[in-house]
Structure formats: structure tokens, C-alpha cells
Tab-separated table of C-alpha atoms in Angstrom:
chain	number	residue	atom	x	y	z
A	1	MET	CA	0.000	0.000	0.000
A	2	LYS	CA	1.309	3.447	-0.901
A	3	LYS	CA	2.158	5.720	1.988
A	4	LYS	CA	0.389	9.051	2.326
A	5	PHE	CA	2.541	12.158	2.049
A	6	LEU	CA	1.604	15.801	2.582
A	7	MET	CA	3.512	18.289	0.405
A	8	ILE	CA	3.338	22.039	1.066
A	9	ALA	CA	4.346	24.392	-1.745
A	10	TYR	CA	3.545	28.090	-1.846
A	11	ALA	CA	5.235	28.399	-5.245
A	12	CYS	CA	3.728	25.629	-7.376
A	13	ASP	CA	2.769	25.691	-11.036
A	14	PRO	CA	3.210	22.827	-13.552
A	15	ASP	CA	3.241	25.404	-16.356
A	16	GLY	CA	5.464	27.889	-14.569
A	17	GLY	CA	9.180	28.450	-14.477
A	18	GLY	CA	11.850	28.721	-11.805
A	19	GLU	CA	10.729	28.047	-8.257
A	20	HIS	CA	7.081	27.660	-9.310
A	21	TRP	CA	7.856	24.755	-11.607
A	22	LEU	CA	10.227	23.256	-9.021
A	23	GLY	CA	7.404	23.307	-6.480
A	24	TRP	CA	5.393	21.049	-8.774
A	25	GLY	CA	8.441	18.941	-9.607
A	26	TRP	CA	8.759	17.869	-5.986
A	27	VAL	CA	5.121	16.770	-6.011
A	28	GLU	CA	5.699	14.638	-9.108
A	29	LEU	CA	8.813	13.144	-7.527
A	30	ALA	CA	6.966	12.075	-4.364
A	31	ALA	CA	4.013	10.793	-6.408
A	32	ARG	CA	6.222	8.233	-8.179
A	33	ASP	CA	5.884	5.919	-5.180
A	34	HIS	CA	3.439	7.541	-2.770
A	35	GLU	CA	-0.060	8.982	-2.429
A	36	VAL	CA	0.345	12.760	-2.221
A	37	TRP	CA	-1.823	15.507	-0.813
A	38	LEU	CA	-0.706	18.943	-1.977
A	39	LEU	CA	-1.307	22.195	-0.107
A	40	ALA	CA	-0.865	25.176	-2.459
A	41	PRO	CA	-2.371	28.591	-3.238
A	42	PRO	CA	-5.106	28.674	-5.904
A	43	LYS	CA	-3.084	30.844	-8.317
A	44	ALA	CA	-2.240	27.885	-10.610
A	45	GLU	CA	-5.317	25.829	-9.670
A	46	GLU	CA	-6.291	24.938	-13.240
A	47	ALA	CA	-2.846	23.610	-14.174
A	48	ILE	CA	-2.444	21.748	-10.882
A	49	LEU	CA	-5.838	20.049	-11.224
A	50	ARG	CA	-5.029	19.059	-14.799
A	51	GLU	CA	-1.711	17.456	-13.886
A	52	ALA	CA	-3.080	15.908	-10.707
A	53	GLY	CA	-5.782	14.243	-12.811
A	54	ARG	CA	-3.124	12.914	-15.156
A	55	LEU	CA	-1.115	11.385	-12.308
A	56	GLY	CA	-4.142	10.044	-10.446
A	57	ASN	CA	-2.553	9.877	-6.989
A	58	VAL	CA	-2.149	13.611	-6.258
A	59	HIS	CA	-4.898	15.314	-4.256
A	60	PRO	CA	-4.682	19.133	-4.351
A	61	VAL	CA	-6.034	21.266	-1.533
A	62	PHE	CA	-5.997	25.002	-2.184
A	63	VAL	CA	-5.527	27.610	0.516
A	64	GLY	CA	-6.164	31.225	-0.482
A	65	LEU	CA	-5.647	34.542	1.259
A	66	PRO	CA	-8.566	36.850	2.031
A	67	GLY	CA	-9.016	39.687	-0.433
A	68	TRP	CA	-8.602	42.403	2.178
A	69	LEU	CA	-5.164	41.107	3.105
A	70	ARG	CA	-4.070	41.101	-0.515
A	71	LYS	CA	-5.213	44.702	-0.959
A	72	ILE	CA	-3.263	45.852	2.094
A	73	SER	CA	-0.127	43.913	1.202
A	74	ASP	CA	-0.189	45.196	-2.393
A	75	ARG	CA	0.332	48.706	-1.042
A	76	LEU	CA	3.418	47.741	0.957
A	77	GLY	CA	5.733	46.618	-1.828
A	78	GLY	CA	8.385	44.107	-0.780
A	79	LEU	CA	7.204	44.127	2.822
A	80	GLY	CA	3.720	43.203	1.597
A	81	VAL	CA	5.111	40.188	-0.282
A	82	TRP	CA	6.603	38.832	2.919
A	83	MET	CA	3.389	39.607	4.798
A	84	ARG	CA	1.428	37.471	2.312
A	85	LYS	CA	3.888	34.602	2.617
A	86	TRP	CA	3.819	34.546	6.416
A	87	ALA	CA	0.027	34.841	6.437
A	88	TRP	CA	-0.318	32.000	3.950
A	89	GLN	CA	1.972	29.803	6.047
A	90	ASN	CA	-0.260	30.309	9.073
A	91	LEU	CA	-3.367	29.338	7.098
A	92	ALA	CA	-1.562	26.356	5.588
A	93	ARG	CA	-0.456	25.205	9.032
A	94	ARG	CA	-4.058	25.103	10.221
A	95	GLU	CA	-5.164	23.212	7.108
A	96	ALA	CA	-2.254	20.767	7.457
A	97	ARG	CA	-3.452	19.816	10.930
A	98	ASN	CA	-6.986	19.231	9.649
A	99	LEU	CA	-5.761	17.106	6.735
A	100	HIS	CA	-3.503	15.027	8.957
A	101	ALA	CA	-6.356	14.394	11.390
A	102	GLU	CA	-8.453	13.153	8.461
A	103	HIS	CA	-5.900	11.131	6.478
A	104	GLY	CA	-3.097	10.192	8.867
A	105	PHE	CA	0.005	11.069	6.825
A	106	SER	CA	3.267	9.150	7.055
A	107	LEU	CA	5.409	12.188	6.187
A	108	VAL	CA	5.168	15.909	5.503
A	109	GLN	CA	7.511	18.035	3.387
A	110	GLN	CA	7.528	21.764	2.725
A	111	THR	CA	9.349	22.337	-0.552
A	112	THR	CA	8.817	26.005	-1.391
A	113	PHE	CA	9.652	28.629	-0.405
A	114	HIS	CA	13.340	27.846	-0.979
A	115	THR	CA	14.184	30.039	1.997
A	116	PHE	CA	14.455	29.662	5.757
A	117	ARG	CA	12.935	33.116	6.271
A	118	ILE	CA	9.409	31.667	6.153
A	119	PRO	CA	8.694	29.064	8.882
A	120	PHE	CA	7.832	25.407	8.341
A	121	ALA	CA	4.039	25.340	8.161
A	122	ALA	CA	3.713	21.705	9.317
A	123	ARG	CA	6.026	21.815	12.310
A	124	GLY	CA	4.637	20.019	15.323
A	125	LEU	CA	2.411	17.518	13.482
A	126	GLY	CA	4.132	14.650	15.252
A	127	ILE	CA	5.070	12.788	12.059
A	128	PRO	CA	8.374	12.551	10.142
A	129	SER	CA	9.041	15.898	8.491
A	130	VAL	CA	11.301	17.286	5.775
A	131	TRP	CA	11.925	21.010	5.392
A	132	GLY	CA	13.433	22.221	2.151
A	133	PRO	CA	15.441	22.448	0.035
A	134	LEU	CA	16.435	25.699	1.754
A	135	ALA	CA	18.852	28.356	0.613
A	136	GLY	CA	19.626	31.897	1.687
A	137	GLY	CA	22.697	31.529	3.898
A	138	GLU	CA	24.996	32.695	1.103
A	139	SER	CA	26.607	36.153	1.143
A	140	VAL	CA	28.887	38.272	-1.038
A	141	PRO	CA	32.559	37.569	-0.233
A	142	THR	CA	34.491	40.229	1.664
A	143	GLY	CA	36.242	42.795	-0.499
A	144	PHE	CA	33.914	42.699	-3.527
A	145	ASP	CA	31.575	45.579	-2.611
A	146	ALA	CA	32.998	47.706	-5.430
A	147	TYR	CA	31.231	45.372	-7.870
A	148	LEU	CA	27.888	46.188	-6.224
A	149	PRO	CA	27.722	49.990	-6.543
A	150	GLU	CA	23.918	50.107	-6.203
A	151	SER	CA	23.250	47.065	-4.036
A	152	ALA	CA	26.146	46.816	-1.549
A	153	ARG	CA	24.007	48.457	1.128
A	154	SER	CA	21.044	46.160	0.467
A	155	GLU	CA	23.361	43.135	0.624
A	156	LYS	CA	24.547	44.250	4.063
A	157	PHE	CA	20.944	44.733	5.143
A	158	ARG	CA	20.108	41.261	3.822
A	159	ASN	CA	22.928	39.746	5.897
A	160	LEU	CA	21.644	41.502	9.015
A	161	LEU	CA	18.076	40.423	8.278
A	162	ASN	CA	19.239	36.821	7.864
A	163	ARG	CA	20.922	36.840	11.269
A	164	LEU	CA	17.872	38.363	12.929
A	165	THR	CA	15.468	35.984	11.161
A	166	LEU	CA	17.451	33.006	12.398
A	167	LYS	CA	16.681	34.108	15.968
A	168	LEU	CA	12.900	34.253	15.484
A	169	PRO	CA	11.080	31.657	17.638
A	170	ALA	CA	9.059	30.320	14.664
A	171	ILE	CA	12.221	29.794	12.607
A	172	ARG	CA	14.085	28.162	15.492
A	173	ALA	CA	11.099	25.900	16.135
A	174	SER	CA	11.053	24.955	12.458
A	175	LEU	CA	14.735	23.965	12.536
A	176	ASP	CA	14.339	22.147	15.837
A	177	GLN	CA	11.254	20.165	14.862
A	178	ALA	CA	12.160	19.164	11.289
A	179	ASP	CA	13.583	15.642	11.152
A	180	VAL	CA	15.506	16.342	7.934
A	181	ILE	CA	16.619	19.750	6.669
A	182	LEU	CA	17.339	19.773	2.951
A	183	VAL	CA	19.861	22.496	2.096
A	184	SER	CA	20.773	23.638	-1.398
A	185	ASN	CA	24.419	23.974	-0.429
A	186	SER	CA	26.750	23.563	2.517
A	187	THR	CA	27.122	27.355	2.826
A	188	THR	CA	23.529	27.588	4.023
A	189	ALA	CA	24.064	24.618	6.338
A	190	ALA	CA	27.069	26.387	7.885
A	191	PHE	CA	24.966	29.509	8.360
A	192	PHE	CA	22.359	27.555	10.341
A	193	GLY	CA	25.107	26.326	12.660
A	194	PRO	CA	26.428	22.994	13.956
A	195	ALA	CA	23.434	22.312	16.199
A	196	TYR	CA	21.584	20.847	13.215
A	197	ARG	CA	24.454	19.050	11.462
A	198	ASN	CA	22.848	15.627	11.943
A	199	LYS	CA	19.741	16.802	10.079
A	200	TYR	CA	21.354	18.241	6.950
A	201	VAL	CA	21.053	16.604	3.547
A	202	VAL	CA	22.491	18.613	0.632
A	203	VAL	CA	20.054	18.507	-2.286
A	204	PRO	CA	20.351	21.251	-4.936
A	205	ALA	CA	17.019	22.985	-5.439
A	206	ASN	CA	17.516	23.425	-9.178
A	207	ALA	CA	16.673	20.613	-11.563
A	208	VAL	CA	16.329	19.987	-15.271
A	209	ARG	CA	13.253	18.257	-16.629
A	210	ASP	CA	14.032	14.717	-17.718
A	211	ASP	CA	12.484	15.301	-21.141
A	212	GLU	CA	14.743	18.329	-21.720
A	213	LEU	CA	17.991	16.504	-21.098
A	214	GLY	CA	18.405	15.233	-24.655
A	215	GLU	CA	21.332	13.366	-26.130
A	216	PRO	CA	25.035	14.009	-25.432
A	217	PRO	CA	26.173	17.066	-27.397
A	218	ALA	CA	27.542	16.631	-30.870
A	219	GLU	CA	31.064	17.823	-31.589
A	220	ARG	CA	30.943	21.551	-32.140
A	221	ALA	CA	32.219	22.834	-35.437
A	222	SER	CA	35.193	25.159	-35.060
A	223	SER	CA	34.500	28.717	-36.242
A	224	GLY	CA	37.884	30.049	-35.220
A	225	GLU	CA	36.178	32.108	-32.507
A	226	THR	CA	35.834	31.198	-28.832
A	227	VAL	CA	32.365	32.218	-27.617
A	228	PHE	CA	31.643	32.624	-23.911
A	229	VAL	CA	27.988	32.821	-22.916
A	230	HIS	CA	26.031	34.059	-19.916
A	231	VAL	CA	22.269	33.542	-19.729
A	232	GLY	CA	20.245	34.917	-16.825
A	233	ASN	CA	18.987	37.964	-14.971
A	234	CYS	CA	21.222	40.999	-15.169
A	235	VAL	CA	21.608	41.895	-11.497
A	236	GLU	CA	24.715	43.276	-9.819
A	237	ARG	CA	25.427	40.237	-7.667
A	238	ARG	CA	26.007	38.181	-10.830
A	239	GLY	CA	29.431	39.865	-10.991
A	240	MET	CA	29.859	40.192	-14.775
A	241	PRO	CA	32.220	43.214	-14.547
A	242	LEU	CA	34.823	40.790	-13.186
A	243	VAL	CA	34.696	39.044	-16.568
A	244	PHE	CA	34.844	42.359	-18.438
A	245	GLU	CA	38.051	43.223	-16.581
A	246	ALA	CA	39.481	39.784	-17.325
A	247	LEU	CA	38.729	40.216	-21.028
A	248	GLY	CA	40.424	43.597	-20.912
A	249	GLU	CA	43.657	41.871	-19.830
A	250	ILE	CA	43.645	39.535	-22.855
A	251	PRO	CA	45.208	40.910	-26.044
A	252	THR	CA	44.333	37.749	-27.994
A	253	GLU	CA	41.740	38.149	-30.717
A	254	GLY	CA	38.965	35.673	-31.498
A	255	ILE	CA	37.258	35.832	-28.086
A	256	ARG	CA	33.664	37.007	-27.669
A	257	LEU	CA	31.313	37.202	-24.693
A	258	VAL	CA	27.550	37.061	-25.328
A	259	ILE	CA	25.130	38.023	-22.555
A	260	ALA	CA	21.446	37.117	-22.872
A	261	GLY	CA	19.032	38.523	-20.327
A	262	SER	CA	17.638	41.726	-18.912
A	263	GLY	CA	17.528	43.380	-15.535
A	264	PRO	CA	18.485	46.469	-13.523
A	265	ALA	CA	22.253	46.065	-14.022
A	266	LEU	CA	22.111	45.760	-17.812
A	267	GLU	CA	22.832	49.399	-18.696
A	268	THR	CA	25.590	49.622	-16.086
A	269	TRP	CA	27.195	46.482	-17.492
A	270	LYS	CA	27.088	47.926	-21.001
A	271	ASP	CA	28.857	51.049	-19.777
A	272	ILE	CA	31.530	49.092	-17.879
A	273	ALA	CA	32.103	46.722	-20.793
A	274	GLY	CA	32.490	49.678	-23.160
A	275	ARG	CA	35.169	51.207	-20.941
A	276	THR	CA	36.936	47.959	-19.994
A	277	CYS	CA	36.928	45.568	-22.958
A	278	PRO	CA	38.291	45.769	-26.486
A	279	GLU	CA	35.679	46.973	-28.977
A	280	HIS	CA	33.045	44.440	-30.041
A	281	ARG	CA	34.266	41.814	-27.532
A	282	VAL	CA	31.002	41.846	-25.521
A	283	GLU	CA	27.572	41.499	-27.116
A	284	PHE	CA	24.339	42.144	-25.199
A	285	LEU	CA	21.265	40.424	-26.628
A	286	GLY	CA	18.727	41.409	-23.980
A	287	ARG	CA	15.869	39.011	-23.297
A	288	ILE	CA	15.581	36.396	-26.032
A	289	PRO	CA	13.112	33.540	-26.713
A	290	ARG	CA	13.892	30.019	-25.548
A	291	GLU	CA	14.569	28.885	-29.109
A	292	ARG	CA	17.328	31.476	-29.451
A	293	VAL	CA	18.762	30.466	-26.059
A	294	ALA	CA	19.120	26.902	-27.364
A	295	GLU	CA	20.915	28.201	-30.466
A	296	LEU	CA	23.200	30.288	-28.263
A	297	TYR	CA	24.178	27.230	-26.241
A	298	ASP	CA	25.000	25.438	-29.496
A	299	GLU	CA	27.449	28.238	-30.348
A	300	ALA	CA	29.014	28.378	-26.867
A	301	SER	CA	32.570	27.340	-26.075
A	302	ALA	CA	31.941	27.889	-22.354
A	303	PHE	CA	29.362	29.288	-19.934
A	304	VAL	CA	30.479	31.997	-17.485
A	305	PHE	CA	28.706	32.434	-14.152
A	306	PRO	CA	30.776	34.728	-11.880
A	307	SER	CA	28.010	35.212	-9.329
A	308	LEU	CA	29.058	36.776	-6.036
A	309	ARG	CA	26.017	35.334	-4.243
A	310	ASP	CA	23.899	32.447	-5.466
A	311	SER	CA	22.443	29.215	-4.170
A	312	GLY	CA	22.621	27.621	-7.617
A	313	GLY	CA	21.657	28.672	-11.105
A	314	SER	CA	19.265	27.262	-13.692
A	315	GLY	CA	21.324	28.614	-16.600
A	316	LEU	CA	24.402	26.916	-15.173
A	317	ILE	CA	22.579	23.565	-15.082
A	318	GLU	CA	21.283	24.042	-18.624
A	319	ALA	CA	24.859	24.560	-19.802
A	320	MET	CA	26.091	21.496	-17.925
A	321	THR	CA	23.415	19.257	-19.427
A	322	ARG	CA	24.520	20.374	-22.882
A	323	GLY	CA	28.149	19.483	-22.229
A	324	ILE	CA	29.299	23.116	-22.133
A	325	PRO	CA	32.214	23.749	-19.750
A	326	VAL	CA	31.356	26.184	-16.953
A	327	ILE	CA	33.487	28.887	-15.328
A	328	CYS	CA	32.240	30.103	-11.954
A	329	LEU	CA	33.607	31.548	-8.736
A	330	ASP	CA	34.717	29.098	-6.065
A	331	HIS	CA	31.969	30.370	-3.801
A	332	GLY	CA	28.472	29.349	-2.706
A	333	GLY	CA	26.079	27.054	-4.539
A	334	PRO	CA	27.586	27.223	-8.051
A	335	ALA	CA	30.965	26.006	-6.796
A	336	GLU	CA	29.346	22.976	-5.180
A	337	MET	CA	27.417	22.231	-8.351
A	338	LEU	CA	30.729	21.961	-10.213
A	339	ASP	CA	32.303	19.715	-7.589
A	340	GLY	CA	34.276	16.822	-9.014
A	341	GLY	CA	36.138	18.601	-11.808
A	342	ALA	CA	33.001	19.424	-13.785
A	343	GLY	CA	34.202	22.928	-14.644
A	344	ILE	CA	36.625	25.681	-13.633
A	345	ARG	CA	36.206	27.217	-10.189
A	346	VAL	CA	37.918	30.590	-9.786
A	347	PRO	CA	39.300	31.552	-6.327
A	348	ILE	CA	37.940	34.628	-4.515
A	349	ALA	CA	40.799	35.685	-2.226
A	350	ASN	CA	40.514	39.253	-3.558
A	351	PRO	CA	39.214	40.941	-6.729
A	352	THR	CA	42.655	41.318	-8.337
A	353	GLU	CA	43.422	37.606	-8.030
A	354	THR	CA	39.905	36.693	-9.129
A	355	VAL	CA	40.174	38.760	-12.310
A	356	SER	CA	43.559	37.203	-13.093
A	357	ALA	CA	42.192	33.709	-12.499
A	358	LEU	CA	39.195	34.455	-14.737
A	359	ARG	CA	41.602	35.595	-17.453
A	360	ASP	CA	43.536	32.339	-17.123
A	361	ALA	CA	40.299	30.301	-17.263
A	362	ILE	CA	39.179	32.086	-20.425
A	363	LEU	CA	42.544	31.450	-22.083
A	364	LYS	CA	42.473	27.808	-20.997
A	365	ILE	CA	39.140	27.305	-22.755
A	366	LYS	CA	40.440	29.015	-25.890
A	367	GLU	CA	43.882	27.403	-26.047
A	368	HIS	CA	43.000	23.876	-24.921
A	369	PRO	CA	39.707	22.937	-26.639
A	370	ALA	CA	40.149	19.191	-26.013
A	371	GLU	CA	40.516	19.775	-22.275
A	372	ALA	CA	37.556	22.157	-22.352
A	373	SER	CA	35.472	19.485	-24.077
A	374	ASP	CA	36.430	17.002	-21.368
A	375	LEU	CA	35.320	19.454	-18.674
A	376	GLY	CA	32.011	19.869	-20.478
A	377	MET	CA	31.378	16.126	-20.601
A	378	LYS	CA	32.205	15.781	-16.899
A	379	GLY	CA	29.717	18.535	-16.241
A	380	ARG	CA	27.057	16.730	-18.232
A	381	GLU	CA	27.704	13.504	-16.324
A	382	ARG	CA	27.346	15.350	-13.029
A	383	ALA	CA	24.158	17.087	-14.181
A	384	VAL	CA	22.595	13.785	-15.237
A	385	SER	CA	23.405	12.132	-11.913
A	386	ARG	CA	22.611	15.059	-9.597
A	387	PHE	CA	20.343	17.604	-11.250
A	388	THR	CA	17.630	15.602	-13.009
A	389	TRP	CA	14.505	14.504	-11.180
A	390	GLN	CA	15.579	10.919	-11.777
A	391	GLY	CA	18.768	11.638	-9.863
A	392	LYS	CA	16.875	13.436	-7.104
A	393	ALA	CA	14.388	10.558	-6.834
A	394	ALA	CA	17.132	8.116	-5.892
A	395	ASP	CA	18.486	10.449	-3.198
A	396	MET	CA	15.101	11.399	-1.799
A	397	GLU	CA	13.721	7.869	-1.661
A	398	LYS	CA	16.557	7.052	0.734
A	399	VAL	CA	15.458	9.973	2.913
A	400	TYR	CA	11.765	9.074	2.717
A	401	SER	CA	12.374	5.380	3.420
A	402	LYS	CA	14.603	6.074	6.398
A	403	LEU	CA	12.024	8.382	7.977
A	404	THR	CA	8.887	6.383	7.293
A	405	ASN	CA	10.384	2.955	8.057
A	406	SER	CA	11.440	4.178	11.481
A	407	GLN	CA	7.836	4.819	12.504
């Protein structure tokens, strides 16, 4: 007989992207072997009901917020967003108790939010519990504030808010009462502290859909040009000016950086690239359709992801699955994703050394294409084993079995 699981996901949409699609992905993963009740907001109700009907063993329960609360929170900007999330958690916690009293679950897991700043809605149910995957303990390395001219202050405020949030009774109770805490990376685990070390399981939040993995990449035709690609939101913490400076130290021709994406840092990056790099070395495409992104990956010699603070990166995983070698900073979630020689991790002792190491990594990709190809294939192997839902299923079934078999 299948065991009954309760999954809680504030962000959950089978047709969505990012965290919303990941919220549904965890439901599908659990439903491979178990009967699943899903607690979610009604925002994507139609899509959830459609996919639940297809699977047959997923039972959605929708919890909405009252209209008056939405109207108030809409006027408060970012603070209102957090107000809605905390309020929804409280309503979900009440509904979780009612559902458990009716169905008698074997396990409960809260999958999204992917942050510890919102408490575990099902804490205290008295059944095995899994909280996460959680991220948020990452921070910008010391000495790199100059690369965050507009957001250095907000990053400092975020660090302070993280420390204060960790002291909140509801957050402490969530950490204390969860049987397993899934963390996206060991940096977040270290931030939580050693008191919970026996509960941590590192499971990257990001994942690629199994049907998008495709075949191993074909050998790329040589065009005589080495193309470095970055795909993602253009925000200051992504650290692209470090790459611009590295390119400015390379006199060699035949190197081009292509950036696809939009965001608040885009115009600043254009200005810095214009002052730092040789003419025409950096190309900004803005936001492009998915079909063009796929073509861009086909042209890429390497993917650059010099993020100063990140728990992971969907673009990084997409590159890995396509056998494209990745260059990232040896810091936070991206560095752990490349563990095992699946790319080039650049040290972050100080900005000068980081820029020099980025320059060396770029030249290595250009001058040693066979070695770069080998790095790309190692990255693909790691992505297949760790970042597909099939790979996650094997890891999580061990967690689920250990918890439910101990009852």
C-alpha cells in the first residue's frame, strides 16, 4: 500500500518556471511511489488540477488569502510580499493539521519557499518531516563591494536580516522540529550552525526536466572564434564586470562574450564593458526567446557564471546538461554544483586575483579545446546524476524510506 505524504508548496505551477515549476516537480517526484496531498495557493489551480488528474494519486487542496489582506499587502511593496507569505503559512499550518487528522500522513515536506525566512508550516504535526530544500545563507565575499555599486548596502541589510530571522522563535522551532533539513548547499548549512548538522542533507534545489535533457552534445564545429555565454537575470550580484576586466587583460583576438538577459544592471554592465573591454568583444542580446537560447548554447565554447552570491543557477545547469564547460567563482552554490572537476572554479581571495584567475580560465578554454570538451562532458555527467529529477528521486527515496520505516 502506498504511503500518504503531505507536500506544502507556496510556489507551485506545472506550467510555470523557476521556483514555481520546481514546487510542482517535488510533487511529481513524491508521487512516483506515494499517495500525495498537496497544499498550495489557488493561483495555478487549473494547471495543478489538470496534472493531478493525469497522475491520479495527487490530491490538491488550495488555501487562499482573504481579499482584504491582498489589498493591504499590495500597497506595501516588498514588505507586503513577505506579509502574504507569512500569512499563507499560518493558514496552511491550520489546514495541514486538519488534513492530517483526516488522512493520517506518514510524512510531511515543505518544498517552497526555498528560503528559511518563512517558517515550516507543518512543524509540530508529530510525524516525520522534511523542510526544504532551503537556501539563503549565502553572502557576497568580503572585499567585492565595489562590484555592487547600487546594491552593496542592500546586501549588508540582507545579511543583518538573515541573522535576525534566524533568531525568530518560529524559525528556530522549524529547525528544531524538522527531522531532515534539505539544504541547497553547505554554505547555508554552515549559516544555520552545527546544532543541526545531523539533520542536513544537501540537495540542490535546481533541476532539469528529464524530457529536456536530450542526447550528449555533438562535436561543435570550429569557427575560429571562442564564444563565452552568460544567460540569466542581469543583477549586480552576478558579478559580470569581473569578466569584463578579465577580457580587458587579454590581447588575444577571437574571443567574444555574449550576454542574454535583462535586468536592472544591464545598462551599467554595457557602460563598464564599453570602458573595460576591447571593442566588439562583448555582445548584449537582452531578453531572447527560448529557441534562441538553445541556439546560443549550441554556439558556446563555455558558460560563465561569476556570481558573487547564489544558491545555484538554472542557466548553469542548462549549460552542464549540454556538455558546455562552466566557469564560476569558487563560492556558494555554483561552486558545489561543479564539484568533481566538472568545470573551472575561480578563487575569490581578492578581486585582483579573481580577475587574473578568470583571465587564465578564459585562455584555458580558448587554447586547450580538447581539455575544455572534457570538462564539459564531466559537467554533463554530473548534471545527469545530480540535477535531473531521476537523480533526485534516488536520493530522496533514501530519505523518505529512512524516515517512514522508522515509525
